[in-house]
Tab-separated table of C-alpha atoms in Angstrom:
chain	number	residue	atom	x	y	z
X	213	ALA	CA	13.654	10.701	-4.816
X	214	GLN	CA	10.610	10.498	-2.586
X	215	SER	CA	10.581	8.892	0.832
X	216	VAL	CA	8.424	8.488	3.905
X	217	ALA	CA	9.453	8.059	7.519
X	218	GLN	CA	7.297	6.709	10.295
X	219	PRO	CA	9.554	7.260	13.295
X	220	GLU	CA	7.655	5.010	15.700
X	221	ASP	CA	7.446	1.263	15.167
X	222	GLN	CA	4.841	0.984	17.916
X	223	VAL	CA	2.372	3.358	19.559
X	224	ASN	CA	0.430	2.399	22.648
X	225	VAL	CA	-2.584	4.382	23.811
X	226	ALA	CA	-5.382	3.833	26.291
X	227	GLU	CA	-8.904	3.499	24.995
X	228	GLY	CA	-10.661	6.867	24.980
X	229	ASN	CA	-7.431	8.843	24.789
X	230	PRO	CA	-6.383	10.782	21.698
X	231	LEU	CA	-3.942	9.075	19.383
X	232	THR	CA	-1.302	10.346	16.985
X	233	VAL	CA	0.670	8.310	14.472
X	234	LYS	CA	3.536	10.303	13.001
X	235	CYS	CA	4.640	10.574	9.390
X	236	THR	CA	7.196	12.788	7.686
X	237	TYR	CA	7.910	12.825	3.993
X	238	SER	CA	10.436	13.986	1.466
X	239	VAL	CA	9.623	14.876	-2.145
X	240	SER	CA	11.211	17.234	-4.616
X	241	GLY	CA	7.880	18.677	-5.725
X	242	ASN	CA	4.469	18.836	-4.088
X	243	PRO	CA	3.154	15.761	-2.307
X	244	TYR	CA	0.112	13.606	-2.523
X	245	LEU	CA	-0.181	11.934	0.881
X	246	PHE	CA	-2.153	8.894	1.990
X	247	TRP	CA	-2.850	6.881	5.103
X	248	TYR	CA	-3.736	3.205	4.959
X	249	VAL	CA	-4.577	0.730	7.710
X	250	GLN	CA	-3.885	-2.989	7.752
X	251	TYR	CA	-5.767	-5.304	10.088
X	252	PRO	CA	-4.352	-8.789	10.819
X	253	ASN	CA	-4.476	-11.123	7.828
X	254	ARG	CA	-6.048	-8.447	5.639
X	255	GLY	CA	-4.945	-6.176	2.839
X	256	LEU	CA	-4.435	-2.457	3.282
X	257	GLN	CA	-7.495	-0.242	3.516
X	258	PHE	CA	-7.544	3.391	2.441
X	259	LEU	CA	-8.201	5.851	5.289
X	260	LEU	CA	-7.667	9.322	3.849
X	261	LYS	CA	-5.622	11.412	1.461
X	262	TYR	CA	-4.292	14.924	1.032
X	263	ILE	CA	-4.179	16.365	-2.452
X	264	THR	CA	-4.515	20.090	-2.065
X	265	GLY	CA	-6.595	22.625	-0.164
X	266	ASP	CA	-7.489	22.383	3.506
X	267	ASN	CA	-4.566	21.141	5.574
X	268	LEU	CA	-6.871	19.129	7.842
X	269	VAL	CA	-8.182	16.053	6.081
X	270	LYS	CA	-10.974	13.929	7.498
X	271	GLY	CA	-11.222	10.256	6.669
X	272	SER	CA	-12.833	6.969	7.586
X	273	TYR	CA	-13.582	5.723	11.114
X	274	GLY	CA	-13.137	9.168	12.705
X	275	PHE	CA	-9.508	9.563	11.659
X	276	GLU	CA	-8.036	12.816	10.442
X	277	ALA	CA	-4.610	13.987	9.391
X	278	GLU	CA	-2.947	17.368	9.269
X	279	PHE	CA	-0.693	18.364	6.421
X	280	ASN	CA	2.153	20.619	7.553
X	281	LYS	CA	4.262	21.787	4.644
X	282	SER	CA	6.911	23.577	6.699
X	283	GLN	CA	7.512	20.476	8.820
X	284	THR	CA	6.934	18.065	5.905
X	285	SER	CA	4.623	16.072	8.123
X	286	PHE	CA	1.270	14.352	7.760
X	287	HIS	CA	0.416	12.979	11.191
X	288	LEU	CA	-2.640	10.789	11.637
X	289	LYS	CA	-4.908	11.616	14.568
X	290	LYS	CA	-8.073	10.514	16.279
X	291	PRO	CA	-9.666	12.296	19.258
X	292	SER	CA	-10.721	9.140	21.088
X	293	ALA	CA	-9.102	5.767	20.417
X	294	LEU	CA	-11.021	2.499	20.266
X	295	VAL	CA	-9.663	-0.982	20.900
X	296	SER	CA	-10.798	-1.830	17.364
X	297	ASP	CA	-8.348	0.789	16.023
X	298	SER	CA	-5.475	-1.547	16.915
X	299	ALA	CA	-3.771	-2.290	13.604
X	300	LEU	CA	-0.776	-1.477	11.421
X	301	TYR	CA	-0.847	2.002	9.890
X	302	PHE	CA	1.011	3.043	6.758
X	303	CYS	CA	1.736	6.513	5.473
X	304	ALA	CA	2.447	6.869	1.738
X	305	VAL	CA	3.585	9.687	-0.531
X	306	ARG	CA	3.689	10.411	-4.204
X	307	ASP	CA	5.418	13.377	-5.795
X	308	MET	CA	2.740	15.054	-7.920
X	309	ASP	CA	5.344	16.794	-10.056
X	310	SER	CA	7.422	13.805	-11.122
X	311	GLY	CA	5.249	11.971	-13.624
X	312	ASN	CA	4.067	8.462	-13.036
X	313	THR	CA	6.134	7.632	-9.985
X	314	PRO	CA	4.609	4.997	-7.748
X	315	LEU	CA	3.413	5.406	-4.194
X	316	VAL	CA	6.158	5.061	-1.616
X	317	PHE	CA	5.071	3.583	1.707
X	318	GLY	CA	6.554	4.012	5.140
X	319	LYS	CA	7.530	0.941	7.126
X	320	GLY	CA	4.358	1.104	9.181
X	321	THR	CA	3.459	1.891	12.780
X	322	ARG	CA	1.722	-0.680	14.920
X	323	LEU	CA	-0.996	0.931	17.018
X	324	SER	CA	-2.122	-0.854	20.137
X	325	VAL	CA	-5.160	0.513	21.972
X	326	ILE	CA	-5.462	-0.861	25.464
X	327	ALA	CA	-8.831	-1.193	27.175
V	63	ASP	CA	-14.225	-6.211	1.099
V	64	SER	CA	-12.260	-4.079	-1.364
V	65	GLY	CA	-13.520	-5.879	-4.481
V	66	VAL	CA	-9.994	-6.994	-5.389
V	67	THR	CA	-9.507	-10.754	-5.358
V	68	GLN	CA	-6.271	-12.692	-5.179
V	69	THR	CA	-5.594	-16.392	-5.536
V	70	PRO	CA	-4.291	-18.480	-4.014
V	71	LYS	CA	-4.445	-17.292	-0.433
V	72	HIS	CA	-1.498	-19.406	0.641
V	73	LEU	CA	1.265	-21.011	-1.370
V	74	ILE	CA	4.030	-23.254	-0.087
V	75	THR	CA	6.744	-24.313	-2.475
V	76	ALA	CA	10.408	-25.232	-2.641
V	77	THR	CA	13.479	-23.293	-3.658
V	78	GLY	CA	14.073	-23.218	-7.382
V	79	GLN	CA	10.402	-23.581	-8.250
V	80	ARG	CA	8.142	-21.246	-10.180
V	81	VAL	CA	4.716	-19.958	-9.071
V	82	THR	CA	1.988	-17.751	-10.476
V	83	LEU	CA	-0.099	-15.393	-8.393
V	84	ARG	CA	-3.367	-14.136	-9.778
V	85	CYS	CA	-5.253	-10.893	-9.204
V	86	SER	CA	-8.646	-9.655	-10.349
V	87	PRO	CA	-9.090	-5.906	-9.933
V	88	ARG	CA	-12.249	-4.124	-8.877
V	89	SER	CA	-14.820	-3.906	-11.621
V	90	GLY	CA	-13.940	-1.012	-13.905
V	91	ASP	CA	-10.450	-0.395	-12.510
V	92	LEU	CA	-7.830	-0.169	-15.214
V	93	SER	CA	-4.664	-0.145	-13.110
V	94	VAL	CA	-3.174	-3.056	-11.230
V	95	TYR	CA	-0.248	-2.779	-8.841
V	96	TRP	CA	1.831	-5.526	-7.243
V	97	TYR	CA	3.546	-5.161	-3.889
V	98	GLN	CA	5.724	-7.387	-1.745
V	99	GLN	CA	5.423	-7.127	2.021
V	100	SER	CA	8.093	-8.651	4.227
V	101	LEU	CA	9.016	-8.042	7.839
V	102	ASP	CA	12.411	-6.526	7.112
V	103	GLN	CA	11.642	-4.593	3.917
V	104	GLY	CA	8.151	-3.336	4.623
V	105	LEU	CA	5.817	-2.778	1.665
V	106	GLN	CA	7.745	-2.639	-1.595
V	107	PHE	CA	6.225	-1.633	-4.911
V	108	LEU	CA	7.006	-4.129	-7.650
V	109	ILE	CA	5.189	-3.150	-10.815
V	110	GLN	CA	2.115	-1.395	-12.227
V	111	TYR	CA	0.024	-2.167	-15.277
V	112	TYR	CA	-2.515	0.142	-16.831
V	113	ASN	CA	-5.007	-1.241	-19.318
V	114	GLY	CA	-2.657	-4.027	-20.351
V	115	GLU	CA	0.542	-2.025	-20.554
V	116	GLU	CA	3.383	-1.771	-18.083
V	117	ARG	CA	3.231	1.702	-16.541
V	118	ALA	CA	5.781	1.770	-13.740
V	119	LYS	CA	8.440	-0.523	-12.382
V	120	GLY	CA	9.806	-0.668	-8.872
V	121	ASN	CA	12.083	-3.043	-7.051
V	122	ILE	CA	11.143	-6.067	-9.097
V	123	LEU	CA	13.756	-8.784	-9.529
V	124	GLU	CA	14.575	-10.116	-12.982
V	125	ARG	CA	13.286	-13.522	-11.817
V	126	PHE	CA	9.844	-11.941	-11.413
V	127	SER	CA	7.546	-10.911	-14.221
V	128	ALA	CA	3.962	-9.805	-14.553
V	129	GLN	CA	1.318	-9.169	-17.149
V	130	GLN	CA	-2.188	-7.779	-17.406
V	131	PHE	CA	-4.622	-9.536	-19.682
V	132	PRO	CA	-7.384	-8.063	-21.891
V	133	ASP	CA	-9.976	-8.796	-19.209
V	134	LEU	CA	-7.745	-6.715	-16.875
V	135	HIS	CA	-6.822	-9.492	-14.495
V	136	SER	CA	-3.129	-9.737	-13.753
V	137	GLU	CA	-0.631	-12.443	-12.961
V	138	LEU	CA	2.681	-12.192	-11.152
V	139	ASN	CA	5.156	-14.917	-12.035
V	140	LEU	CA	7.969	-15.714	-9.625
V	141	SER	CA	10.673	-18.105	-10.792
V	142	SER	CA	13.857	-19.687	-9.422
V	143	LEU	CA	12.430	-19.061	-5.995
V	144	GLU	CA	14.725	-18.391	-3.068
V	145	LEU	CA	14.078	-18.512	0.665
V	146	GLY	CA	14.132	-14.717	0.728
V	147	ASP	CA	11.156	-14.536	-1.600
V	148	SER	CA	8.902	-15.700	1.207
V	149	ALA	CA	6.538	-12.798	1.809
V	150	LEU	CA	3.026	-11.492	1.436
V	151	TYR	CA	2.261	-10.405	-2.093
V	152	PHE	CA	-0.486	-7.842	-2.524
V	153	CYS	CA	-2.303	-6.736	-5.573
V	154	ALA	CA	-4.061	-3.375	-5.641
V	155	SER	CA	-6.196	-1.643	-8.237
V	156	SER	CA	-7.282	1.891	-9.006
V	157	PRO	CA	-9.639	3.404	-11.552
V	158	ARG	CA	-6.926	5.080	-13.577
V	159	GLY	CA	-3.166	4.892	-13.791
V	160	HIS	CA	-2.226	8.399	-14.716
V	161	ARG	CA	-4.389	10.205	-12.206
V	162	VAL	CA	-2.214	10.479	-9.148
V	163	VAL	CA	-5.120	11.290	-6.860
V	164	ASP	CA	-6.663	7.842	-7.107
V	165	GLU	CA	-6.397	5.763	-3.968
V	166	GLN	CA	-5.550	2.124	-4.394
V	167	PHE	CA	-7.756	-0.743	-3.273
V	168	PHE	CA	-5.854	-3.732	-1.959
V	169	GLY	CA	-6.625	-7.410	-2.196
V	170	PRO	CA	-6.256	-9.783	0.758
V	171	GLY	CA	-2.827	-10.940	-0.386
V	172	THR	CA	-1.099	-14.213	-1.182
V	173	ARG	CA	1.229	-15.565	1.458
V	174	LEU	CA	4.155	-17.290	-0.231
V	175	THR	CA	6.374	-19.604	1.772
V	176	VAL	CA	9.507	-20.952	0.118
V	177	LEU	CA	11.044	-23.932	1.906
């Protein structure tokens, strides 16, 4: 079975500081990994994905994520946080070797960027 | 704007009733996914349709059913509603259903309140 853990319910960071939102995953095969963001009263928006290749993936709004196979992690990062980055962030995984299994989402991490 | 539309935006009903949620995918997308988002359960995958056929099933109750029509819009039917069914219901679409690399595009959601 595949699963995702986002160990922090809430992350607080000062504007201009770097931010990290953590994600670890568990799959039996190789993973496809995604990050989505949800702003208040909106649906989820795709930020970035890892399929294969370079472990550092760059996405929308200056976000990037690093795939670490040995640590089964896919942490989301941004060098300099903006107040407008405050939102709910979801990590998701799909096992690429197990047929048409659906995406499994983490429970979400609420990011609060303080001015 | 993701291009995915959902109606209605809000729905308030009573226990025991039946409701229908509607989703129109992005133009050209063949897959439609339904998710339930609640505070305690996070984002739960319910069901996926690809070009009119059921492709994957998640934690969908027997009281819930869905279908995808020839014009590719989809409906999620919830019957014998219980208080615990109160949640945000999201629809998402993707270009294909069997290509695991496709990201999903989410609609704005339908907020269901069961009183």
